[in-house]
Structure formats: C-alpha cells, structure tokens
N, CA, C and O of each residue as an XYZ file, in Angstrom:
332
protein
N     -40.849    -53.265    -40.016
C     -39.763    -53.398    -39.089
C     -38.500    -52.746    -39.751
O     -38.038    -53.135    -40.824
N     -38.015    -51.771    -39.044
C     -36.810    -51.053    -39.453
C     -35.562    -51.876    -39.162
O     -35.477    -52.405    -38.054
N     -34.601    -52.031    -40.040
C     -33.359    -52.759    -39.695
C     -32.547    -52.115    -38.603
O     -31.940    -52.813    -37.790
N     -32.521    -50.813    -38.563
C     -31.684    -50.074    -37.576
C     -32.232    -50.351    -36.131
O     -31.441    -50.563    -35.212
N     -33.529    -50.349    -35.943
C     -34.154    -50.613    -34.641
C     -34.065    -52.021    -34.260
O     -33.973    -52.347    -33.077
N     -34.090    -52.904    -35.256
C     -33.962    -54.332    -34.950
C     -32.580    -54.866    -34.449
O     -32.489    -55.786    -33.636
N     -31.519    -54.219    -34.996
C     -30.204    -54.691    -34.664
C     -29.594    -53.895    -33.461
O     -28.419    -54.106    -33.162
N     -30.279    -53.064    -32.817
C     -29.764    -52.341    -31.688
C     -29.652    -53.283    -30.486
O     -30.546    -54.066    -30.165
N     -28.547    -53.154    -29.880
C     -28.348    -54.071    -28.554
C     -28.371    -53.151    -27.447
O     -28.169    -51.942    -27.553
N     -28.661    -53.852    -26.236
C     -28.675    -53.076    -25.013
C     -27.115    -52.814    -24.754
O     -26.243    -53.566    -25.188
N     -26.872    -51.697    -24.023
C     -25.449    -51.403    -23.702
C     -25.105    -52.301    -22.549
O     -25.899    -52.497    -21.629
N     -23.830    -52.881    -22.612
C     -23.365    -53.703    -21.683
C     -23.033    -52.964    -20.377
O     -22.304    -51.973    -20.357
N     -23.606    -53.496    -19.290
C     -23.364    -52.776    -17.973
C     -21.926    -53.050    -17.492
O     -21.423    -54.166    -17.623
N     -21.320    -52.092    -16.974
C     -19.943    -52.309    -16.468
C     -20.162    -52.920    -15.005
O     -21.044    -52.460    -14.281
N     -19.343    -53.961    -14.594
C     -19.441    -54.543    -13.284
C     -19.159    -53.487    -12.231
O     -18.322    -52.611    -12.453
N     -19.807    -53.545    -11.138
C     -19.532    -52.648    -10.071
C     -18.226    -52.955     -9.445
O     -17.721    -54.065     -9.613
N     -17.630    -52.010     -8.710
C     -16.329    -52.228     -8.108
C     -16.439    -53.253     -7.029
O     -15.532    -54.057     -6.814
N     -17.566    -53.223     -6.341
C     -17.811    -54.240     -5.281
C     -17.848    -55.617     -5.872
O     -17.311    -56.553     -5.280
N     -18.475    -55.779     -7.039
C     -18.551    -57.160     -7.656
C     -17.162    -57.600     -8.134
O     -16.796    -58.774     -8.087
N     -16.407    -56.591     -8.598
C     -15.059    -56.873     -9.180
C     -14.055    -57.215     -7.994
O     -13.364    -58.234     -8.000
N     -14.039    -56.260     -6.970
C     -13.043    -56.425     -5.937
C     -13.540    -57.162     -4.626
O     -12.742    -57.483     -3.746
N     -14.839    -57.404     -4.542
C     -15.422    -58.018     -3.391
C     -14.762    -59.235     -2.960
O     -14.415    -59.337     -1.783
N     -14.527    -60.286     -3.898
C     -13.994    -61.507     -3.521
C     -12.479    -61.281     -2.965
O     -12.042    -61.905     -1.998
N     -11.789    -60.387     -3.635
C     -10.334    -60.228     -3.180
C     -10.328    -59.541     -1.797
O      -9.508    -59.849     -0.932
N     -11.291    -58.581     -1.623
C     -11.277    -57.889     -0.283
C     -11.731    -58.950      0.881
O     -11.234    -58.929      2.007
N     -12.675    -59.821      0.493
C     -13.126    -60.851      1.425
C     -11.912    -61.781      1.793
O     -11.720    -62.103      2.966
N     -11.117    -62.196      0.802
C      -9.995    -63.073      1.127
C      -8.869    -62.387      1.927
O      -8.236    -63.024      2.769
N      -8.626    -61.124      1.673
C      -7.768    -60.474      2.519
C      -8.255    -60.268      4.013
O      -7.519    -60.400      4.990
N      -9.486    -59.956      4.054
C     -10.226    -59.888      5.504
C      -9.997    -61.212      6.206
O      -9.595    -61.262      7.368
N     -10.270    -62.312      5.454
C     -10.161    -63.633      6.117
C      -8.686    -63.928      6.535
O      -8.454    -64.467      7.618
N      -7.716    -63.582      5.696
C      -6.292    -63.785      6.101
C      -6.009    -63.000      7.249
O      -5.313    -63.514      8.124
N      -6.454    -61.776      7.405
C      -6.162    -60.987      8.563
C      -6.832    -61.532      9.807
O      -6.246    -61.533     10.890
N      -7.967    -61.959      9.662
C      -8.698    -62.570     10.837
C      -8.040    -63.862     11.284
O      -7.948    -64.093     12.489
N      -7.567    -64.735     10.363
C      -6.915    -65.927     10.724
C      -5.637    -65.645     11.386
O      -5.299    -66.314     12.362
N      -4.814    -64.586     10.868
C      -3.562    -64.268     11.474
C      -3.797    -63.670     12.842
O      -3.023    -63.994     13.743
N      -4.846    -62.781     13.103
C      -5.150    -62.285     14.385
C      -5.519    -63.337     15.345
O      -5.203    -63.245     16.531
N      -6.191    -64.354     14.860
C      -6.587    -65.483     15.778
C      -5.399    -66.227     16.202
O      -5.206    -66.505     17.385
N      -4.566    -66.567     15.219
C      -3.370    -67.490     15.469
C      -2.190    -66.759     16.300
O      -1.549    -67.336     17.178
N      -1.998    -65.502     15.937
C      -0.865    -64.787     16.581
C      -1.376    -63.820     17.742
O      -0.567    -63.231     18.458
N      -2.628    -63.696     17.882
C      -3.128    -62.812     18.943
C      -3.245    -61.359     18.304
O      -2.454    -60.993     17.436
N      -4.229    -60.587     18.757
C      -4.480    -59.358     18.075
C      -3.232    -58.301     18.156
O      -3.031    -57.440     17.298
N      -2.472    -58.490     19.257
C      -1.319    -57.602     19.392
C       0.024    -58.319     19.174
O       1.095    -57.764     19.418
N      -0.077    -59.601     18.694
C       1.179    -60.382     18.468
C       1.742    -60.970     19.709
O       2.916    -61.339     19.718
N       0.993    -61.082     20.746
C       1.434    -61.687     21.886
C       1.589    -63.157     21.924
O       2.159    -63.645     22.900
N       1.157    -63.905     20.998
C       1.225    -65.395     20.870
C       2.375    -65.799     19.967
O       2.530    -66.985     19.676
N       3.224    -64.807     19.491
C       4.361    -65.140     18.689
C       5.425    -65.816     19.581
O       5.870    -65.230     20.568
N       5.823    -67.035     19.233
C       6.698    -67.719     20.058
C       8.131    -67.055     20.102
O       8.526    -66.452     19.104
N       8.877    -67.144     21.171
C      10.146    -66.548     21.341
C      11.209    -67.353     20.554
O      11.044    -68.540     20.271
N      12.302    -66.646     20.218
C      13.410    -67.318     19.493
C      14.033    -68.354     20.326
O      14.283    -68.158     21.516
N      14.295    -69.491     19.697
C      14.979    -70.497     20.392
C      16.657    -70.234     20.380
O      17.141    -69.353     19.669
N      17.371    -70.983     21.130
C      18.767    -70.714     21.146
C      19.400    -70.996     19.840
O      20.364    -70.340     19.444
N      18.854    -71.995     19.145
C      19.369    -72.316     17.825
C      19.172    -71.240     16.823
O      20.034    -71.066     15.962
N      18.075    -70.482     16.866
C      17.825    -69.445     16.019
C      18.701    -68.244     16.363
O      19.213    -67.606     15.443
N      18.900    -67.906     17.609
C      19.725    -66.882     18.060
C      21.271    -67.131     17.546
O      21.927    -66.256     16.982
N      21.684    -68.272     17.787
C      23.071    -68.693     17.339
C      23.144    -68.507     15.811
O      24.096    -67.904     15.316
N      22.186    -68.998     15.084
C      22.256    -68.867     13.646
C      22.333    -67.402     13.181
O      23.070    -67.036     12.266
N      21.497    -66.571     13.897
C      21.553    -65.195     13.497
C      22.900    -64.599     13.732
O      23.437    -63.909     12.866
N      23.495    -64.866     14.961
C      24.778    -64.395     15.313
C      25.841    -64.746     14.352
O      26.653    -63.907     13.961
N      25.848    -66.070     13.936
C      26.877    -66.556     12.915
C      26.676    -65.933     11.550
O      27.647    -65.708     10.828
N      25.461    -65.655     11.188
C      25.156    -64.989      9.870
C      25.609    -63.574      9.933
O      26.188    -63.083      8.963
N      25.377    -62.874     11.038
C      25.834    -61.519     11.197
C      27.338    -61.397     11.190
O      27.877    -60.424     10.664
N      28.048    -62.397     11.781
C      29.515    -62.471     11.859
C      30.050    -62.622     10.437
O      30.979    -61.925     10.028
N      29.417    -63.586      9.665
C      29.887    -63.784      8.301
C      29.611    -62.551      7.391
O      30.397    -62.242      6.495
N      28.538    -61.899      7.635
C      28.324    -60.681      6.877
C      29.309    -59.597      7.284
O      29.802    -58.903      6.395
N      29.611    -59.410      8.465
C      30.684    -58.357      8.913
C      31.966    -58.787      8.281
O      32.665    -57.900      7.792
N      32.385    -60.070      8.222
C      33.623    -60.443      7.702
C      33.752    -60.162      6.231
O      34.807    -59.716      5.779
N      32.747    -60.402      5.499
C      32.696    -60.125      4.015
C      32.671    -58.576      3.808
O      33.336    -58.110      2.882
N      31.986    -57.800      4.569
C      31.914    -56.351      4.456
C      33.322    -55.741      4.705
O      33.731    -54.784      4.046
N      34.051    -56.347      5.697
C      35.323    -55.788      6.086
C      36.491    -56.214      5.112
O      37.613    -55.739      5.291
N      36.257    -57.067      4.122
C      37.220    -57.444      3.314
C      37.601    -56.344      2.298
O      36.702    -55.624      1.864
N      38.807    -56.178      1.911
C      39.086    -55.086      1.045
C      38.693    -55.470     -0.317
O      38.762    -56.658     -0.630
N      38.253    -54.518     -1.231
C      37.856    -54.882     -2.529
C      39.127    -55.326     -3.365
O      40.252    -54.906     -3.093
N      38.872    -56.185     -4.376
C      39.922    -56.690     -5.267
C      39.670    -56.129     -6.607
O      38.626    -55.543     -6.895
N      40.671    -56.328     -7.437
C      40.570    -55.806     -8.874
C      39.422    -56.628     -9.526
O      38.707    -56.098    -10.376
N      39.241    -57.907     -9.140
C      38.254    -58.748     -9.787
C      36.859    -58.161     -9.499
O      36.014    -58.141    -10.394
N      36.590    -57.661     -8.206
C      35.409    -57.000     -7.893
C      35.045    -55.842     -8.668
O      33.869    -55.652     -8.980
N      36.028    -55.002     -9.024
C      35.832    -53.860     -9.903
C      35.502    -54.230    -11.312
O      34.635    -53.588    -11.905
N      36.135    -55.229    -11.900
C      35.862    -55.645    -13.231
C      34.543    -56.286    -13.327
O      33.871    -56.128    -14.346
N      34.129    -56.987    -12.358
C      32.846    -57.707    -12.234
C      31.764    -56.584    -12.278
O      30.763    -56.738    -12.977
N      31.947    -55.509    -11.572
C      30.938    -54.453    -11.521
C      30.806    -53.671    -12.804
O      29.717    -53.193    -13.122
N      31.915    -53.522    -13.574
C      31.847    -52.894    -14.828
C      31.076    -53.666    -15.897
O      30.363    -53.115    -16.736
N      31.275    -54.992    -15.803
C      30.554    -55.890    -16.856
C      29.073    -56.057    -16.483
O      28.291    -56.383    -17.376
N      28.669    -55.878    -15.345
C      27.253    -56.063    -14.936
C      26.299    -55.002    -15.484
O      25.100    -55.052    -15.212
C-alpha cells in the first residue's frame, strides 16, 4: 500500500445552484402567490383610502410645503458644513 494513494480524498462536489437557491426561490414564489391571492392578481382587492387617511396625507403635505417654503437660516448652513 502506497501512502500517496491511501491518503487521496475524493474531490468535494460543489452544490448545484438549484440546491443553493431553490429554497429562496420557493419562498419568493410563495410570497407572490399569497399576495396575488389576498390582493387579487391585478390589485383589484386593495381597499380604498378612508377619509382619515386622506386627511392625514393632506396635513402631511401641507406641513412639508410649509417647511420647504421657509427661508434658510444661518444655523441651517452651519449644520450642513459640520455634517
């Protein structure tokens, strides 16, 4: 018995891409199927916005517009330089 032939190991087979990514692809497919079932394939089961949501969006947009229309101050410029 030769030592070199006795210590040879079989090369390790690399896992196939399907074996590696298969579970992740199956999980993504299941999420898409569940979403399609719950929301409808074209999104026709998405509920409409309530009055509360619409009002909240309008108030948020009004606040954003007020802040955007404010003139910049010296403090704003100094804050930008230190960041």
